[in-house]
Amino acid sequence: MCGIFGYCGRRKAAPILVEGLRHLEYRGYDSFGIAVANDGITVQKKQGKISLGGADLSGIKGTMGIGHTRWATHGVPNDQNAHPHLDCPGKIAVVHNGIIENYAALKRELQDRGHTFCSETDTEVIPHLLEEAFQGDLAAAVEKVIPRLEGSYALLVVAAGCPEMVAARKRSPLVLGVGDRAFLAASDVTPILEHTERVVYLEDGDVASVSTKGIVIRQGEANVERPVQRIDWSLAEVKKGGFPHYMQKEIYEQPEVFSATIRTLRDEETPRMLEGIQGVTLVACGTSYHAALLCRYLIEEHCGIPARVELASEFKYYTLPGGDLVVGVSQSGETADTLAAIEKARMHNHPTLAITNVLGSTITRLADHTLYMRAGPEISVAATKSFIAELAVFFHLVDRLSGGKLEPALGSGHLAIGEALLQDLSPAVELCMGARSMFFVGRGPFYPLALEGALKMKEISYIHAEGYAAGEIKHGPFALLSPETPVVALCPPGPAFPAMFSNIKEMKARGTPMVVIGAGGNQELEEVSDVFIPLPGGGLVSHILASTTLLQLLAYHTAVALGRDVDQPRNLAKSVTVE
Ligand code: M6R
């Protein structure tokens, strides 16, 4: 949530900052702004997306600056609330990702001492506190101010006439880039890739002073060394590569993502902590939660291990089951609720495992052990290839723990995804795009997929869509069925088929338009469907992967047909770093 980016080098900073912010816009796109430091501070900021224009960069001189793209928390999206924020004389500029929880008290205190505020944001207290603390050494001023800040922050600060940019973090991500005569700081690596592959991940409590001479990191009183790491994502991966949207590109990358994740995990040892586990609790949010729900079916059936799945945001209200391995699943590795769940598990001495896509992300530093999915950078706000990669990790684990029960299917999963990519979904899109409300239903492992299909549809097309266990729909939602309420039903071959087929007929009897995804060749099933989508693949694993892909494409093409902003849907942000 919110993206921050800083540059310190020998080139003109303003265009570099704006370009960097474009890469970070998926973290929030309510407004954007930059501040360039020279003898003074020059600020440009604007409500709306960068692509809408409005940043006049002509004449902004200076080779060091900071920028921000906002997902509003305190105050509406407008020019005043856009970052950077300044102190009273306009000599210190700050960009911030996170939430300052005690800002109201600090603001009152500062106003009582005569400070004037220009925005409704929590962030603005920081430049005013710095104004009081600054005596020529910017890093020292930041060190003095941060103990006063409660909550979470990744901060970048510049001051007029000061040769350094200062970076600090607590429970919000911040990474530094080590380039050739240029240093960078950002919420994640995507804007850094343009400049360098060498990065340093800051730890909570670090204050880094970044100048053209290099980086000095302090933690409390002491200087500390943080390792320089090499990112294995490429610049091409963060570009659209000829696709109209990142989401479509990312869906089309799925065959390779699935294979790459399986391939890499095969070469790794199974984490020791999985040996002889008695029970597992999976915690996650959104799409990652759906992947975890699906995993539960497989782990209990094939491995005989009791599995529990919890929404990370609710986990804090539950008592932990004794002895369980707690697994946090998070594409970004930065989701606040999932991090809090892992912290709670650790506090209660549970072993913890992270499943994530992002090297160096906060979850990797909290959990005892990390398994990486190999999805590459996912830019579209809607999670697609990361869901497939999460499934790949789970399939792999279930396979290892069950003594190879899924193995034959894992080598060919990519083929089923590839076949699904070739399907023409236009009749289904036509049926869905006129709907105001829809249901997605499934049974067994296809129930979490129904939840995921509905989430994809609602978040990018803005059609109200609910995922339901097919057997539950008669217990209330049936009242909503009508010829205006299409239902997408997942009906693959398998033990749930007869019950699912009956459910489809019951819904059809209420005049409900039915989009059915099932294996071809069953005439009765095809006849009861208004639109029948043949499901490629044979066997559970490939049916799961192909169904996922079809549901993603259905949401994508429906959203495109409705003219939605597919990659940056309204009100959302990619990485939810606040509770
Ligand atoms: O990065 P995470 O996997 O922890 O993100 C969790 C959710 O915010 C995320 O899956 C969200 O639901 C998707 N972007 C929706 O497509």
mmCIF file of N, CA and C in Angstrom, residues 245 425-435 457 460-463 553-566:
data_model
loop_
_atom_site.group_PDB
_atom_site.id
_atom_site.type_symbol
_atom_site.label_atom_id
_atom_site.label_comp_id
_atom_site.label_asym_id
_atom_site.label_seq_id
_atom_site.Cartn_x
_atom_site.Cartn_y
_atom_site.Cartn_z
ATOM 1 N N HIS A 245 -2.596 -5.701 -21.172
ATOM 2 C CA HIS A 245 -2.647 -5.551 -19.707
ATOM 3 C C HIS A 245 -1.664 -6.515 -19.059
ATOM 4 N N LEU A 425 -13.901 -17.886 -24.860
ATOM 5 C CA LEU A 425 -14.874 -17.698 -23.789
ATOM 6 C C LEU A 425 -15.922 -16.636 -24.133
ATOM 7 N N SER A 426 -15.957 -16.199 -25.405
ATOM 8 C CA SER A 426 -16.837 -15.057 -25.691
ATOM 9 C C SER A 426 -18.316 -15.303 -25.379
ATOM 10 N N PRO A 427 -18.901 -16.506 -25.624
ATOM 11 C CA PRO A 427 -20.326 -16.662 -25.238
ATOM 12 C C PRO A 427 -20.524 -16.483 -23.725
ATOM 13 N N ALA A 428 -19.571 -16.979 -22.933
ATOM 14 C CA ALA A 428 -19.699 -16.833 -21.477
ATOM 15 C C ALA A 428 -19.534 -15.369 -21.074
ATOM 16 N N VAL A 429 -18.614 -14.690 -21.727
ATOM 17 C CA VAL A 429 -18.382 -13.266 -21.413
ATOM 18 C C VAL A 429 -19.649 -12.467 -21.719
ATOM 19 N N GLU A 430 -20.233 -12.779 -22.857
ATOM 20 C CA GLU A 430 -21.464 -12.079 -23.257
ATOM 21 C C GLU A 430 -22.549 -12.248 -22.200
ATOM 22 N N LEU A 431 -22.648 -13.454 -21.692
ATOM 23 C CA LEU A 431 -23.683 -13.739 -20.692
ATOM 24 C C LEU A 431 -23.393 -13.005 -19.368
ATOM 25 N N CYS A 432 -22.110 -12.971 -18.988
ATOM 26 C CA CYS A 432 -21.744 -12.380 -17.681
ATOM 27 C C CYS A 432 -21.788 -10.857 -17.715
ATOM 28 N N MET A 433 -21.414 -10.262 -18.838
ATOM 29 C CA MET A 433 -21.200 -8.804 -18.810
ATOM 30 C C MET A 433 -22.482 -8.010 -18.588
ATOM 31 N N GLY A 434 -23.639 -8.647 -18.833
ATOM 32 C CA GLY A 434 -24.894 -7.932 -18.601
ATOM 33 C C GLY A 434 -25.392 -8.092 -17.170
ATOM 34 N N ALA A 435 -24.722 -8.931 -16.400
ATOM 35 C CA ALA A 435 -25.246 -9.243 -15.058
ATOM 36 C C ALA A 435 -24.905 -8.144 -14.057
ATOM 37 N N MET A 457 -13.790 -11.967 -10.517
ATOM 38 C CA MET A 457 -14.842 -11.280 -11.273
ATOM 39 C C MET A 457 -15.187 -9.953 -10.607
ATOM 40 N N ILE A 460 -12.293 -6.977 -10.644
ATOM 41 C CA ILE A 460 -11.892 -6.250 -11.860
ATOM 42 C C ILE A 460 -13.058 -5.857 -12.756
ATOM 43 N N SER A 461 -14.218 -6.540 -12.645
ATOM 44 C CA SER A 461 -15.340 -6.157 -13.518
ATOM 45 C C SER A 461 -16.344 -5.295 -12.763
ATOM 46 N N TYR A 462 -16.266 -5.311 -11.416
ATOM 47 C CA TYR A 462 -17.205 -4.614 -10.520
ATOM 48 C C TYR A 462 -18.607 -5.221 -10.572
ATOM 49 N N ILE A 463 -18.745 -6.430 -11.121
ATOM 50 C CA ILE A 463 -20.035 -7.130 -11.028
ATOM 51 C C ILE A 463 -20.051 -7.818 -9.669
ATOM 52 N N LEU A 553 -9.594 -15.995 -16.968
ATOM 53 C CA LEU A 553 -9.832 -15.416 -18.297
ATOM 54 C C LEU A 553 -11.252 -14.885 -18.417
ATOM 55 N N LEU A 554 -12.193 -15.589 -17.797
ATOM 56 C CA LEU A 554 -13.587 -15.131 -17.840
ATOM 57 C C LEU A 554 -13.694 -13.750 -17.186
ATOM 58 N N ALA A 555 -13.072 -13.594 -16.026
ATOM 59 C CA ALA A 555 -13.103 -12.296 -15.340
ATOM 60 C C ALA A 555 -12.380 -11.246 -16.179
ATOM 61 N N TYR A 556 -11.232 -11.626 -16.699
ATOM 62 C CA TYR A 556 -10.436 -10.664 -17.474
ATOM 63 C C TYR A 556 -11.217 -10.148 -18.687
ATOM 64 N N HIS A 557 -11.748 -11.081 -19.498
ATOM 65 C CA HIS A 557 -12.416 -10.642 -20.734
ATOM 66 C C HIS A 557 -13.716 -9.900 -20.421
ATOM 67 N N THR A 558 -14.385 -10.281 -19.338
ATOM 68 C CA THR A 558 -15.603 -9.553 -18.965
ATOM 69 C C THR A 558 -15.241 -8.116 -18.575
ATOM 70 N N ALA A 559 -14.194 -7.971 -17.790
ATOM 71 C CA ALA A 559 -13.765 -6.627 -17.360
ATOM 72 C C ALA A 559 -13.339 -5.783 -18.563
ATOM 73 N N VAL A 560 -12.615 -6.409 -19.492
ATOM 74 C CA VAL A 560 -12.184 -5.663 -20.692
ATOM 75 C C VAL A 560 -13.414 -5.237 -21.489
ATOM 76 N N ALA A 561 -14.372 -6.175 -21.655
ATOM 77 C CA ALA A 561 -15.582 -5.848 -22.426
ATOM 78 C C ALA A 561 -16.353 -4.695 -21.772
ATOM 79 N N LEU A 562 -16.267 -4.604 -20.463
ATOM 80 C CA LEU A 562 -16.978 -3.527 -19.756
ATOM 81 C C LEU A 562 -16.140 -2.248 -19.665
ATOM 82 N N GLY A 563 -14.949 -2.299 -20.230
ATOM 83 C CA GLY A 563 -14.096 -1.098 -20.265
ATOM 84 C C GLY A 563 -13.480 -0.747 -18.926
ATOM 85 N N ARG A 564 -13.273 -1.748 -18.067
ATOM 86 C CA ARG A 564 -12.709 -1.469 -16.737
ATOM 87 C C ARG A 564 -11.190 -1.285 -16.794
ATOM 88 N N ASP A 565 -10.680 -0.676 -15.751
ATOM 89 C CA ASP A 565 -9.232 -0.515 -15.622
ATOM 90 C C ASP A 565 -8.696 -1.803 -14.998
ATOM 91 N N VAL A 566 -8.392 -2.762 -15.846
ATOM 92 C CA VAL A 566 -8.143 -4.131 -15.388
ATOM 93 C C VAL A 566 -6.995 -4.230 -14.385
#
